CSV table of N, CA and C and ligand atoms in Angstrom, one decimal:
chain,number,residue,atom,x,y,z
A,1338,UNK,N,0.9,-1.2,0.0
A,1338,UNK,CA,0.0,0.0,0.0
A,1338,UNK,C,0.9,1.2,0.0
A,1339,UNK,N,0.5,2.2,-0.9
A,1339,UNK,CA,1.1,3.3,-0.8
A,1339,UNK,C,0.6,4.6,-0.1
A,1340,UNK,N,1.4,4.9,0.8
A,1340,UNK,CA,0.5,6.4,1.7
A,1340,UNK,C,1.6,7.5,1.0
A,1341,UNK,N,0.5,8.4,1.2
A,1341,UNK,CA,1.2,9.3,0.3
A,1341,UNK,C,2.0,10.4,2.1
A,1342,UNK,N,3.1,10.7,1.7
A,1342,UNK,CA,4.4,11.0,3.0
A,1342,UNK,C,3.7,11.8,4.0
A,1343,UNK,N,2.6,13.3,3.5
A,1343,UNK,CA,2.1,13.9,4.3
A,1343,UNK,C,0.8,13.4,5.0
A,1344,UNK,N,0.1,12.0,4.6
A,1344,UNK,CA,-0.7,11.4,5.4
A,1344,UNK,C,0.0,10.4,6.2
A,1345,UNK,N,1.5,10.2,5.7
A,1345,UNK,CA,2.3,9.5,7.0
A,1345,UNK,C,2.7,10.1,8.2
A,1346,UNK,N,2.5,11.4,8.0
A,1346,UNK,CA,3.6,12.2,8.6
A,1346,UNK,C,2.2,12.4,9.8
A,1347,UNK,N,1.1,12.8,9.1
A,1347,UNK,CA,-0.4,13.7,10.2
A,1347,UNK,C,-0.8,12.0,11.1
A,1348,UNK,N,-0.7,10.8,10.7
A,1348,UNK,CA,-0.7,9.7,11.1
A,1348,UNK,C,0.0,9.7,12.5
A,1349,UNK,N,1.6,9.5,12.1
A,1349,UNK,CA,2.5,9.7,13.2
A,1349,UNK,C,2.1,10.6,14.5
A,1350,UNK,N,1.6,12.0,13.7
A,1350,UNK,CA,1.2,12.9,14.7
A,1350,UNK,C,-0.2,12.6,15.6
A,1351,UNK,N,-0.9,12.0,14.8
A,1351,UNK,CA,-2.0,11.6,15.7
A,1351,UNK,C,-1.9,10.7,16.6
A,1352,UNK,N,-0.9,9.6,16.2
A,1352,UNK,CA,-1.2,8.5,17.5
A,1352,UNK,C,-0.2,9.0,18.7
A,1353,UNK,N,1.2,9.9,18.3
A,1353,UNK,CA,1.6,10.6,19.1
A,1353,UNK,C,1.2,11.6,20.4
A,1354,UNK,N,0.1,12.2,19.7
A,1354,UNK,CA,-1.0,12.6,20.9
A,1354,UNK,C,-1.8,11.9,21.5
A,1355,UNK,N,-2.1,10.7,20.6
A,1355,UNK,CA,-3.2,9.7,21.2
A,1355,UNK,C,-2.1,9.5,22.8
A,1356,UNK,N,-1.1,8.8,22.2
A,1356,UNK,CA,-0.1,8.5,23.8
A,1356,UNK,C,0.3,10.0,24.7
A,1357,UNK,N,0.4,10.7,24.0
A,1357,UNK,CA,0.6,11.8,24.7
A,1357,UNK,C,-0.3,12.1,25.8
A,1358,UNK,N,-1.8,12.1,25.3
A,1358,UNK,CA,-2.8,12.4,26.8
A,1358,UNK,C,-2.9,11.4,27.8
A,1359,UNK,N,-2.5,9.6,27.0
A,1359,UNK,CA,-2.7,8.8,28.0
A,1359,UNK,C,-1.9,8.8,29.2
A,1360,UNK,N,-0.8,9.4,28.5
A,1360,UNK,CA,0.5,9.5,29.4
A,1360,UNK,C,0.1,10.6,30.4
A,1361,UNK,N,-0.5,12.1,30.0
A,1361,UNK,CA,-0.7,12.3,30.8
A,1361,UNK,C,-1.4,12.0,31.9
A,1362,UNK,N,-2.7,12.2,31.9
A,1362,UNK,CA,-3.8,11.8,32.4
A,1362,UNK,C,-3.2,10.6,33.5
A,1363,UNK,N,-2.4,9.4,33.1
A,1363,UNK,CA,-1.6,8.6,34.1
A,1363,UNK,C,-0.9,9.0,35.2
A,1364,UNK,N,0.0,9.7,34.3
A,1364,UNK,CA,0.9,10.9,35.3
A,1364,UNK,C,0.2,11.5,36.1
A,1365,UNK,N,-0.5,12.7,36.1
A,1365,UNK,CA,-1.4,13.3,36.8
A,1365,UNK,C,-1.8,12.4,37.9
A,1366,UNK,N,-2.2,11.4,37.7
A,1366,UNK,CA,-3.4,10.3,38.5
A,1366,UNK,C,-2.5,10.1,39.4
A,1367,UNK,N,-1.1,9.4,39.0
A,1367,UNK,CA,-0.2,8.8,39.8
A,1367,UNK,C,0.4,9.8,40.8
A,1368,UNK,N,0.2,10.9,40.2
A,1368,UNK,CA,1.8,12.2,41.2
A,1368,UNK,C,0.4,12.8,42.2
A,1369,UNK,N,-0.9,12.8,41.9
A,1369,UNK,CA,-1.4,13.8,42.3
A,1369,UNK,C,-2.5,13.0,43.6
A,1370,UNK,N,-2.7,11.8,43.2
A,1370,UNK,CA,-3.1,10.8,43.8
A,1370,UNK,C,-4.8,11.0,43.6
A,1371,UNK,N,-5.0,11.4,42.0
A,1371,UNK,CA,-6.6,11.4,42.1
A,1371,UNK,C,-7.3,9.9,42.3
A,1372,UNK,N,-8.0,9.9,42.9
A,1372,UNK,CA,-9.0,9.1,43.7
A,1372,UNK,C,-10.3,8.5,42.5
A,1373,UNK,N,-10.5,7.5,41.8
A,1373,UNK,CA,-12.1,7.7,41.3
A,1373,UNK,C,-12.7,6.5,42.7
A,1374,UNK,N,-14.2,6.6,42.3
A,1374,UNK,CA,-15.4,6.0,43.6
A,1374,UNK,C,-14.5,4.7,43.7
A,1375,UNK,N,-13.8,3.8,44.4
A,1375,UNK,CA,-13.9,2.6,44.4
A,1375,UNK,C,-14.0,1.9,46.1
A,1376,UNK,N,-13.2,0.8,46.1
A,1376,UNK,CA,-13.4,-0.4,47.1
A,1376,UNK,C,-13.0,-0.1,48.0
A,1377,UNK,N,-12.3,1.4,48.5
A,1377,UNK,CA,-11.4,1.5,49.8
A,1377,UNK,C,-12.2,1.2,50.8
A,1378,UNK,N,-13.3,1.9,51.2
A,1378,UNK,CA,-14.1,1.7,52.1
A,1378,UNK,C,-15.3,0.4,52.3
A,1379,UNK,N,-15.1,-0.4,51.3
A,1379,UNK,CA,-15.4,-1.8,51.2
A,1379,UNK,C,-16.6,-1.7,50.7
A,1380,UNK,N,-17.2,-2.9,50.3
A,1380,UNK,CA,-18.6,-3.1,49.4
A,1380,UNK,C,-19.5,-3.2,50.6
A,1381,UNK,N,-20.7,-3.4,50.2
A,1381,UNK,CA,-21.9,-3.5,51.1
A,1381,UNK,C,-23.1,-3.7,50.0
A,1382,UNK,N,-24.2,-4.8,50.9
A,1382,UNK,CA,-25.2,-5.6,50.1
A,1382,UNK,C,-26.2,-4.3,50.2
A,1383,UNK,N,-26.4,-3.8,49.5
A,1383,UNK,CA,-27.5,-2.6,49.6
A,1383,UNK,C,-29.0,-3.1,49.9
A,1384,UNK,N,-29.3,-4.3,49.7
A,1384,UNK,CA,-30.7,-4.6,50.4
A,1384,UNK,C,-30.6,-4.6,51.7
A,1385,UNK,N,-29.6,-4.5,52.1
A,1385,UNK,CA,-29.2,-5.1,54.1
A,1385,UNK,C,-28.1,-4.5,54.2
A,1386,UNK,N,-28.6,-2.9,54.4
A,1386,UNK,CA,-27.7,-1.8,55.1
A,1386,UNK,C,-27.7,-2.2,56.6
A,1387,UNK,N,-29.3,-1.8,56.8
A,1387,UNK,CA,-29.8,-1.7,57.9
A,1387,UNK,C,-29.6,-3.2,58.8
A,1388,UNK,N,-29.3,-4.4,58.4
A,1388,UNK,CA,-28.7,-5.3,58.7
A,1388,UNK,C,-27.1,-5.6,59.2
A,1389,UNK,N,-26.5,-4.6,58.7
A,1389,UNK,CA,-25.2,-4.5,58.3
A,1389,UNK,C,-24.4,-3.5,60.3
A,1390,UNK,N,-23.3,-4.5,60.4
A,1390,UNK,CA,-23.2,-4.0,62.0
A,1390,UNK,C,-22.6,-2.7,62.1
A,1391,UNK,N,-22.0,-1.7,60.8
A,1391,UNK,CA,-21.7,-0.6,61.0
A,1391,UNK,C,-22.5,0.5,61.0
A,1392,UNK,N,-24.2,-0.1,59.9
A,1392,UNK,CA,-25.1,0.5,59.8
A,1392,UNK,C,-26.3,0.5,60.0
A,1393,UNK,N,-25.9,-0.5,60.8
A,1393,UNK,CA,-27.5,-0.8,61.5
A,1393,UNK,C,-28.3,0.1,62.5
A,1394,UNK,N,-26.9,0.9,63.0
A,1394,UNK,CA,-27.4,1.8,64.0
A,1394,UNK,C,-26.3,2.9,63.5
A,1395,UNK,N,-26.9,3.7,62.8
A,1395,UNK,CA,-26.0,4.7,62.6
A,1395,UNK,C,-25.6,5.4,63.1
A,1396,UNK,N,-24.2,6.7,63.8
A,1396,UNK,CA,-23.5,6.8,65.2
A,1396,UNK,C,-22.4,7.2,64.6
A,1397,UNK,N,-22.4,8.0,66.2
A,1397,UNK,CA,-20.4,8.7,65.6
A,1397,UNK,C,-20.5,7.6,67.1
A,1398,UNK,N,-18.7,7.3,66.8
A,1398,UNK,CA,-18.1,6.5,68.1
A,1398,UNK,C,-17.2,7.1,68.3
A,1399,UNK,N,-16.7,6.7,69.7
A,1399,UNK,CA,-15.4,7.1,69.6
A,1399,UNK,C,-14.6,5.8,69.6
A,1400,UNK,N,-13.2,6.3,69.0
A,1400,UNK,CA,-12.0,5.0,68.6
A,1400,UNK,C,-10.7,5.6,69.4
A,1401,UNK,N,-10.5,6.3,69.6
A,1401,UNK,CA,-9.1,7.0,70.1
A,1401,UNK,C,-9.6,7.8,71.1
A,1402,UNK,N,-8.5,8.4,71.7
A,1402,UNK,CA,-8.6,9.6,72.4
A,1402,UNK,C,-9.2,11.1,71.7
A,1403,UNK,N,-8.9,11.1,70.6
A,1403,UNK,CA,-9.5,12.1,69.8
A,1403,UNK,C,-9.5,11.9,68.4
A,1404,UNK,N,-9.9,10.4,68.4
A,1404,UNK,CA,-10.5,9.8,67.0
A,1404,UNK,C,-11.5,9.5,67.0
A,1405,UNK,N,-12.6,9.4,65.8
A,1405,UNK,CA,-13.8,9.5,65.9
A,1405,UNK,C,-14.7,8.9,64.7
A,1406,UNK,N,-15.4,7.7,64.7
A,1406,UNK,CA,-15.8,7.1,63.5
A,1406,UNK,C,-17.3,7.5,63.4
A,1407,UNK,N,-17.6,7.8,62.3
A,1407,UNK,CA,-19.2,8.1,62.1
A,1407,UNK,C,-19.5,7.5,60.6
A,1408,UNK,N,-20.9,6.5,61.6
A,1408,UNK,CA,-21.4,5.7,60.3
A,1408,UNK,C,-22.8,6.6,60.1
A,1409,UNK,N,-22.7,7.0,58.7
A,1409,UNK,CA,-23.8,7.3,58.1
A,1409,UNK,C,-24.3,6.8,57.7
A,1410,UNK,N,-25.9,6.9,57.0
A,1410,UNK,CA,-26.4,6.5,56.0
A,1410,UNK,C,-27.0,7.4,55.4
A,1411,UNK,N,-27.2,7.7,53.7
A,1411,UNK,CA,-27.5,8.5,53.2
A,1411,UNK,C,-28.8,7.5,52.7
A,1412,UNK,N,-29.9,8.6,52.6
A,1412,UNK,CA,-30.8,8.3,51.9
A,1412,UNK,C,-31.9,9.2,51.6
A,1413,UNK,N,-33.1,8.7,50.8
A,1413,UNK,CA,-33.8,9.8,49.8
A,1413,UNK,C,-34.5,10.6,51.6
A,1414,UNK,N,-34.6,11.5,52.3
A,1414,UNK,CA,-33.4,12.3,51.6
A,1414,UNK,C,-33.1,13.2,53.0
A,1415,UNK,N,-32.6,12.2,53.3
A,1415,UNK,CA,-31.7,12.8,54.8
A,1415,UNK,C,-30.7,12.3,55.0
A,1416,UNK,N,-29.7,12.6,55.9
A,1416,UNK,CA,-28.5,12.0,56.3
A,1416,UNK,C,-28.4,11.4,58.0
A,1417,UNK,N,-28.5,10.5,58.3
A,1417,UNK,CA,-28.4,9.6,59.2
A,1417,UNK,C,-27.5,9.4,59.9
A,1418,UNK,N,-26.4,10.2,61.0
A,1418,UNK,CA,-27.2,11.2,61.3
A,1418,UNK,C,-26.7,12.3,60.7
A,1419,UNK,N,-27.0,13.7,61.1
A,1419,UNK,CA,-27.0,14.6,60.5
A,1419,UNK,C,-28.3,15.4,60.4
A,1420,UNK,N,-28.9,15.1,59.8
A,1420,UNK,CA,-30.3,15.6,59.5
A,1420,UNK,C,-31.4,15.6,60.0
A,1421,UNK,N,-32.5,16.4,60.4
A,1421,UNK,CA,-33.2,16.3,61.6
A,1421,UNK,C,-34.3,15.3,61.4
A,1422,UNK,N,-34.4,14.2,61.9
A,1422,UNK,CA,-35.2,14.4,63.5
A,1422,UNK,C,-33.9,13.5,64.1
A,1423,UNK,N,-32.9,13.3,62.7
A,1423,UNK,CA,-32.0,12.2,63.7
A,1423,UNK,C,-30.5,13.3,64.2
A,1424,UNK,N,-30.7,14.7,64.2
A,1424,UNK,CA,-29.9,15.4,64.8
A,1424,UNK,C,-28.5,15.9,64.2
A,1425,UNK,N,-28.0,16.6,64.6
A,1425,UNK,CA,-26.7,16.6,63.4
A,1425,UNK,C,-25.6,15.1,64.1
A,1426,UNK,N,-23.9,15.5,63.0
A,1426,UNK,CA,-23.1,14.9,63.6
A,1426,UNK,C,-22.5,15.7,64.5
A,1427,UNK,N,-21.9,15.5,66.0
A,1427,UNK,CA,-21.8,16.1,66.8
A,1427,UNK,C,-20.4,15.6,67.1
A,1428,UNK,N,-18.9,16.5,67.4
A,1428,UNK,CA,-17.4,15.6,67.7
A,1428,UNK,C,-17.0,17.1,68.5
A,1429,UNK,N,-15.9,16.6,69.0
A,1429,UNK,CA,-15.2,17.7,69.9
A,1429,UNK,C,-14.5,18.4,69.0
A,1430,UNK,N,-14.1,19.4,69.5
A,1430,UNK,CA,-12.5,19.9,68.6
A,1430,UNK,C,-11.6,19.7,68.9
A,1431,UNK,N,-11.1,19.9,68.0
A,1431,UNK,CA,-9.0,19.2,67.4
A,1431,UNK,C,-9.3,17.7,67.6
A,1432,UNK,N,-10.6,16.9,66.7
A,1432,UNK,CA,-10.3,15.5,66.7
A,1432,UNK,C,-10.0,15.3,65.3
A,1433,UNK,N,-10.2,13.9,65.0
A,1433,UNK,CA,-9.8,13.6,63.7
A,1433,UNK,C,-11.3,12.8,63.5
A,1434,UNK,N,-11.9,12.6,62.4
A,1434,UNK,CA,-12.8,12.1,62.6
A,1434,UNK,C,-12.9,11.4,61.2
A,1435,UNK,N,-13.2,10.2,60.9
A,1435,UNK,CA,-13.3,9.5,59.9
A,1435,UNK,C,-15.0,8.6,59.7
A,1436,UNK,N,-15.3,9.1,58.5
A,1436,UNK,CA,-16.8,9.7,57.9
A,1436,UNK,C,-16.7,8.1,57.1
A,1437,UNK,N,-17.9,7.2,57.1
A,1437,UNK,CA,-17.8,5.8,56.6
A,1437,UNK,C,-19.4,6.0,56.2
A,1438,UNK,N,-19.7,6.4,54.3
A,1438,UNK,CA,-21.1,6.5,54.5
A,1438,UNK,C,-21.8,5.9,53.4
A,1439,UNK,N,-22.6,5.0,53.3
A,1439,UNK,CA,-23.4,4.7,52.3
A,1439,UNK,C,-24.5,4.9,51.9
A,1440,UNK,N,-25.0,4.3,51.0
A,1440,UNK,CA,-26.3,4.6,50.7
A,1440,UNK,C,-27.3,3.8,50.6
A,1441,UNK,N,-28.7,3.4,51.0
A,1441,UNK,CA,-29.3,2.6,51.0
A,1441,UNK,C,-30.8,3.1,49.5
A,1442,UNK,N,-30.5,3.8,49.1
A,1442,UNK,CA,-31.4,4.1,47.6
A,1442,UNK,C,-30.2,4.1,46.3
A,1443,UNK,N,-30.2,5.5,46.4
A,1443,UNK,CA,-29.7,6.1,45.1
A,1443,UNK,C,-28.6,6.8,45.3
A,1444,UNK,N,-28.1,7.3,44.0
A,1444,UNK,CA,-26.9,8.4,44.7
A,1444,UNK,C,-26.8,9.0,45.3
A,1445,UNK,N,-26.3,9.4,46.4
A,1445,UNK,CA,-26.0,11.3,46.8
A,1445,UNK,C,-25.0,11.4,46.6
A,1446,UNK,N,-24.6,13.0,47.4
A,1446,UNK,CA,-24.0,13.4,47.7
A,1446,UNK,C,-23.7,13.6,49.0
A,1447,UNK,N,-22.0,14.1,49.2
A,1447,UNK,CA,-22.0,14.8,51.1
A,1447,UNK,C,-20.9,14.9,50.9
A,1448,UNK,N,-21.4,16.4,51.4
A,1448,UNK,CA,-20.5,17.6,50.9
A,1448,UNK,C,-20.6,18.4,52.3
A,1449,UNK,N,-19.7,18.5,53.0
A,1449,UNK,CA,-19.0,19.7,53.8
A,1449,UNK,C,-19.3,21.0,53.8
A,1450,UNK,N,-20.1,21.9,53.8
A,1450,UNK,CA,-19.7,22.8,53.1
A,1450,UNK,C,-18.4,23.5,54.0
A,1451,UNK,N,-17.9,24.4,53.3
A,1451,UNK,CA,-16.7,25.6,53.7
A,1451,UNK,C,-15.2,24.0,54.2
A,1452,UNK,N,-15.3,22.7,53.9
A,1452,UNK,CA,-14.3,22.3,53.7
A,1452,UNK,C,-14.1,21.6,52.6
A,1453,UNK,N,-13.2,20.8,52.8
A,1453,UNK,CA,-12.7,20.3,50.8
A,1453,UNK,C,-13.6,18.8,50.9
A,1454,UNK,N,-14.3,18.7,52.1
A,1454,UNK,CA,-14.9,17.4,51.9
A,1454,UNK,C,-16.0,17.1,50.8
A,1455,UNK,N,-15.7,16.8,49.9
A,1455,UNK,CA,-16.8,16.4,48.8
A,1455,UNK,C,-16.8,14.6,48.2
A,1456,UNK,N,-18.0,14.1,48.4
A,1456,UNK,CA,-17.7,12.7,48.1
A,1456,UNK,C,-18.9,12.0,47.5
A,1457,UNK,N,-19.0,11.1,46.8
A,1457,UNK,CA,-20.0,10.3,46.2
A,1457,UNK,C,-20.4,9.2,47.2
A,1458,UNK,N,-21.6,9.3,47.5
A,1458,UNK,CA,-22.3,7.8,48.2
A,1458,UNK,C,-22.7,7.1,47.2
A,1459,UNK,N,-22.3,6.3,47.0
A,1459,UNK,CA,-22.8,4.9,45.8
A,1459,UNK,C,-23.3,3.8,46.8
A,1460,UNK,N,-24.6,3.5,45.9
A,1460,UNK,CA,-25.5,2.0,47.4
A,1460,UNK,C,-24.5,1.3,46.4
A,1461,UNK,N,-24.2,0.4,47.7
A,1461,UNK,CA,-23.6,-1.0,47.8
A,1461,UNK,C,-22.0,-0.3,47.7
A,1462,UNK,N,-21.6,0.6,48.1
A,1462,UNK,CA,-20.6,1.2,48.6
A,1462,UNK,C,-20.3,2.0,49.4
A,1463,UNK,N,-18.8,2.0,50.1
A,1463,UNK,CA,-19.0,2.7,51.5
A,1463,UNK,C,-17.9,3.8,51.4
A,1464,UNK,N,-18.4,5.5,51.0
A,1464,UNK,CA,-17.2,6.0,50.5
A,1464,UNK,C,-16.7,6.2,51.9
A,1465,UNK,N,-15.3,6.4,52.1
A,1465,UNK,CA,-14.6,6.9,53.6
A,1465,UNK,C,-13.8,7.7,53.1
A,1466,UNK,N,-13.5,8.8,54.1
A,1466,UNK,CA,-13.4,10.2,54.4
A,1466,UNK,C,-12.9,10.4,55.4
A,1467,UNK,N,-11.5,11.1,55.8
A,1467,UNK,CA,-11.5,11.6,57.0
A,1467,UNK,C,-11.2,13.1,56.9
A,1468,UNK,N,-11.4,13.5,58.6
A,1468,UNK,CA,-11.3,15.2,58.3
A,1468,UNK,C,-10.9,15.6,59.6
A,1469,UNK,N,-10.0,16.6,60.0
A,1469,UNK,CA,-9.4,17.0,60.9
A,1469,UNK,C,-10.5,18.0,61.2
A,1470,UNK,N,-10.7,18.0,62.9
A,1470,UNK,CA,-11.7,19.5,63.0
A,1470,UNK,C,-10.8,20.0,64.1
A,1471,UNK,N,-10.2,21.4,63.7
A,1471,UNK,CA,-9.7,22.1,65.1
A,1471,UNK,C,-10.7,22.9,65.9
A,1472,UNK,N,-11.0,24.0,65.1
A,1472,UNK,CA,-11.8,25.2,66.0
A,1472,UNK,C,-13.3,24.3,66.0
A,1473,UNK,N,-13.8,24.9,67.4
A,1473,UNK,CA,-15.0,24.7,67.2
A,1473,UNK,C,-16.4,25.5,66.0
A,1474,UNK,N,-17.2,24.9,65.9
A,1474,UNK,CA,-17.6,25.8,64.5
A,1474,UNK,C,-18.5,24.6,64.3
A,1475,UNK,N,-19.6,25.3,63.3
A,1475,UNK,CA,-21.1,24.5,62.6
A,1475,UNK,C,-20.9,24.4,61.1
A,1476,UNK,N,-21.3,23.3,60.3
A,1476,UNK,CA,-20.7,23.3,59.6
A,1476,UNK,C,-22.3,22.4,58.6
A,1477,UNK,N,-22.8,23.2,57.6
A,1477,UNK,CA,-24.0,22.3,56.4
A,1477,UNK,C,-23.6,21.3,55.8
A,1478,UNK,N,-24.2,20.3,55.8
A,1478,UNK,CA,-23.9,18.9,54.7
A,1478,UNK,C,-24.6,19.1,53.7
A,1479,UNK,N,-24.3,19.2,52.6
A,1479,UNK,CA,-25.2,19.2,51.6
A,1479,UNK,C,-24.8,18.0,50.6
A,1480,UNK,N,-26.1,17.7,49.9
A,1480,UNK,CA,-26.0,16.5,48.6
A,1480,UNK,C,-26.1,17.2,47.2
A,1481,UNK,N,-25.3,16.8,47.0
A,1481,UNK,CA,-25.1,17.4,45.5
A,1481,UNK,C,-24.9,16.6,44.5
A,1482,UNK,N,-25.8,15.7,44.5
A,1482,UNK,CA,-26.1,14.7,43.5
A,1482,UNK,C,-27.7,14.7,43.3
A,1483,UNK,N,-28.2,14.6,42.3
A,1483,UNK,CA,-29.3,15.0,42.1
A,1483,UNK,C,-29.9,13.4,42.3
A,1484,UNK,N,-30.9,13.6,43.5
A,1484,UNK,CA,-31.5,12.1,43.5
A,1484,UNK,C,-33.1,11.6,44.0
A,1485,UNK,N,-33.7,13.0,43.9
A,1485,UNK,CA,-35.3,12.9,43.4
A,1485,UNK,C,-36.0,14.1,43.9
A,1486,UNK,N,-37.4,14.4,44.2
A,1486,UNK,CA,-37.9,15.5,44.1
A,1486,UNK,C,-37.1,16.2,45.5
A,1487,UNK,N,-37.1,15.6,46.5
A,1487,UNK,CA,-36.2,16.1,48.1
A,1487,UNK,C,-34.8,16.7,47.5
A,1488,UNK,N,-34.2,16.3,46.3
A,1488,UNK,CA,-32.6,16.4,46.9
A,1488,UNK,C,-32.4,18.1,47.3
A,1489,UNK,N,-33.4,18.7,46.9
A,1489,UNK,CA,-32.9,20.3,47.3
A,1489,UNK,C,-32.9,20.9,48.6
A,1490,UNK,N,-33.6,19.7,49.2
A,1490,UNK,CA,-34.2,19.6,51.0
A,1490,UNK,C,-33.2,19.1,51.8
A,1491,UNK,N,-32.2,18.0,50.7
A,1491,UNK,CA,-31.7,17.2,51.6
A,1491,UNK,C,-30.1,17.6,52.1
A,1492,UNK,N,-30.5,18.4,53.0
A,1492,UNK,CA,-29.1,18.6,54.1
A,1492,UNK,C,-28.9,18.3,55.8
A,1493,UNK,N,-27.8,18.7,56.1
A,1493,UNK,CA,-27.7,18.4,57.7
A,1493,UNK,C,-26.7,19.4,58.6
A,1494,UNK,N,-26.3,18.6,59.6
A,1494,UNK,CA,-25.3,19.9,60.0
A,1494,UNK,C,-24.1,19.1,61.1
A,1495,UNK,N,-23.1,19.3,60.9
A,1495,UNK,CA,-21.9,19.1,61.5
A,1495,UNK,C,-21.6,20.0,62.8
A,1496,UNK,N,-21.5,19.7,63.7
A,1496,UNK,CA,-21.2,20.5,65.1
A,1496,UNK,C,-19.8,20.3,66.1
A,1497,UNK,N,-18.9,20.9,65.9
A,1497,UNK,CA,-17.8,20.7,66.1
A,1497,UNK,C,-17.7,21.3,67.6
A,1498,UNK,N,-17.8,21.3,69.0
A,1498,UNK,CA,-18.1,21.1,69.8
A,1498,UNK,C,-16.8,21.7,70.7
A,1499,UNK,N,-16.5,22.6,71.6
A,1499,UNK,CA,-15.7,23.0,72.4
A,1499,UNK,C,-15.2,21.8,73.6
A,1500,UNK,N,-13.8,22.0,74.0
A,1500,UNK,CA,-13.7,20.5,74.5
A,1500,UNK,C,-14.5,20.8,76.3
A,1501,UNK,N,-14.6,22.0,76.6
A,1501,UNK,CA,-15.2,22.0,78.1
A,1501,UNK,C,-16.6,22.1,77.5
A,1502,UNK,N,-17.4,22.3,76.6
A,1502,UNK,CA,-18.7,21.9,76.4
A,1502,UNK,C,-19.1,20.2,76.4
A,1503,UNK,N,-18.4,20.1,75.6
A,1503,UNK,CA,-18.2,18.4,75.3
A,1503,UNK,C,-18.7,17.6,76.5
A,1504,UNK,N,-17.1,18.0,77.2
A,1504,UNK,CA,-16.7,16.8,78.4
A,1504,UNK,C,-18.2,16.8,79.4
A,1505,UNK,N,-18.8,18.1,79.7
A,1505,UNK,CA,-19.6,18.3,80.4
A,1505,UNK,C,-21.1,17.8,79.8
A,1506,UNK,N,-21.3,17.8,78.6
A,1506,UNK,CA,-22.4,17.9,78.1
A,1506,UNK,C,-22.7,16.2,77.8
A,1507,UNK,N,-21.7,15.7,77.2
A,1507,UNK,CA,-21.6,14.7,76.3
A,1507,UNK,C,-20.8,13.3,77.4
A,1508,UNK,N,-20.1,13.5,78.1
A,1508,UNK,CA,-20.2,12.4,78.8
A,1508,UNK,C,-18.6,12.3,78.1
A,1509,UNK,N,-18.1,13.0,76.9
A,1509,UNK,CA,-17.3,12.5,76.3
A,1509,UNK,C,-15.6,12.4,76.9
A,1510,UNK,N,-15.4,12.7,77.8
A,1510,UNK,CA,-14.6,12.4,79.0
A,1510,UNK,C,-14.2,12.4,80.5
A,1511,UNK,N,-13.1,12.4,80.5
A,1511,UNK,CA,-13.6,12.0,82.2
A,1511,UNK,C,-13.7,13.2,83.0
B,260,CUA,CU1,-29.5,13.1,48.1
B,260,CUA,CU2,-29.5,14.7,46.4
């Protein structure tokens, strides 16, 4: 077959870009450490959240001295806890607190507002998140995933707690 030299030449150039962006886009992923939805926080049978012993009873715990696990559950269309009538999430300041949340419908969202926390709830997945809280301060959850006539309703609220409010209020030390 004969190519004529300037369709060999735009050829070369094409697949040269073709590798060019894979390479990018690789790079990037690898140096920068972008994240897509997957397994870190582990799978879960989405008919049997509420069966499930992290989610059966949704809860912040405590794990450390000022570590802090909170199992959510997102659904159409409140946040569990967080959202009222089940109250916000409530932690001391200067903890660390790591966010484990699924979904028992459809997608949301939960989103922090005023921090960088932004993450996908996928059912039958458990995204995890952790987040340093220093100052005390109140803080909106919002879903930003569009996931039925509520999703514009569906928020909550984060309450980062002073440590002599806490200890006294909450039982949360000694
Ligand atoms: Cu949940 Cu939008």
């Amino acid at each position: 077959m004969d190519i004529h030299r300037f369709e060999k030449g735009w050829l070369v150039a094409s697949l040269a870009l073709i590798v060019l962006f894979i390479s990018t886009v690789a790079y990037v992923s690898a140096v920068t450490g972008v994240d897509m939805v997957d397994d870190s926080g582990g799978s879960i049978d989405v008919d049997n959240v509420t069966e499930d012993d992290r989610f059966s009873d949704p809860r912040v715990e405590q794990v450390g001295e000022n570590e802090y696990d909170v199992y959510m559950v997102a659904q159409q269309f409140v946040f569990r806890p967080g959202s009222e009538p089940f109250g916000p999430v409530r932690v001391p300041e200067n903890s660390t607190v790591n966010f484990y949340i699924t979904s028992q419908d459809v997608v949301h969202g939960f989103q922090i507002v005023g921090t960088n926390v932004n993450v996908m709830v996928v059912p039958g997945k458990v995204s995890e998140i952790t987040v340093e809280f220093d100052e005390p301060a109140e803080y909106g959850i919002l879903c930003n995933e569009y996931c039925g006539s509520g999703h514009a309703e569906m928020g909550g609220n984060v309450e980062v707690v002073a440590r002599d409010e806490w200890n006294t209020t909450d039982g949360g030390g000694s």
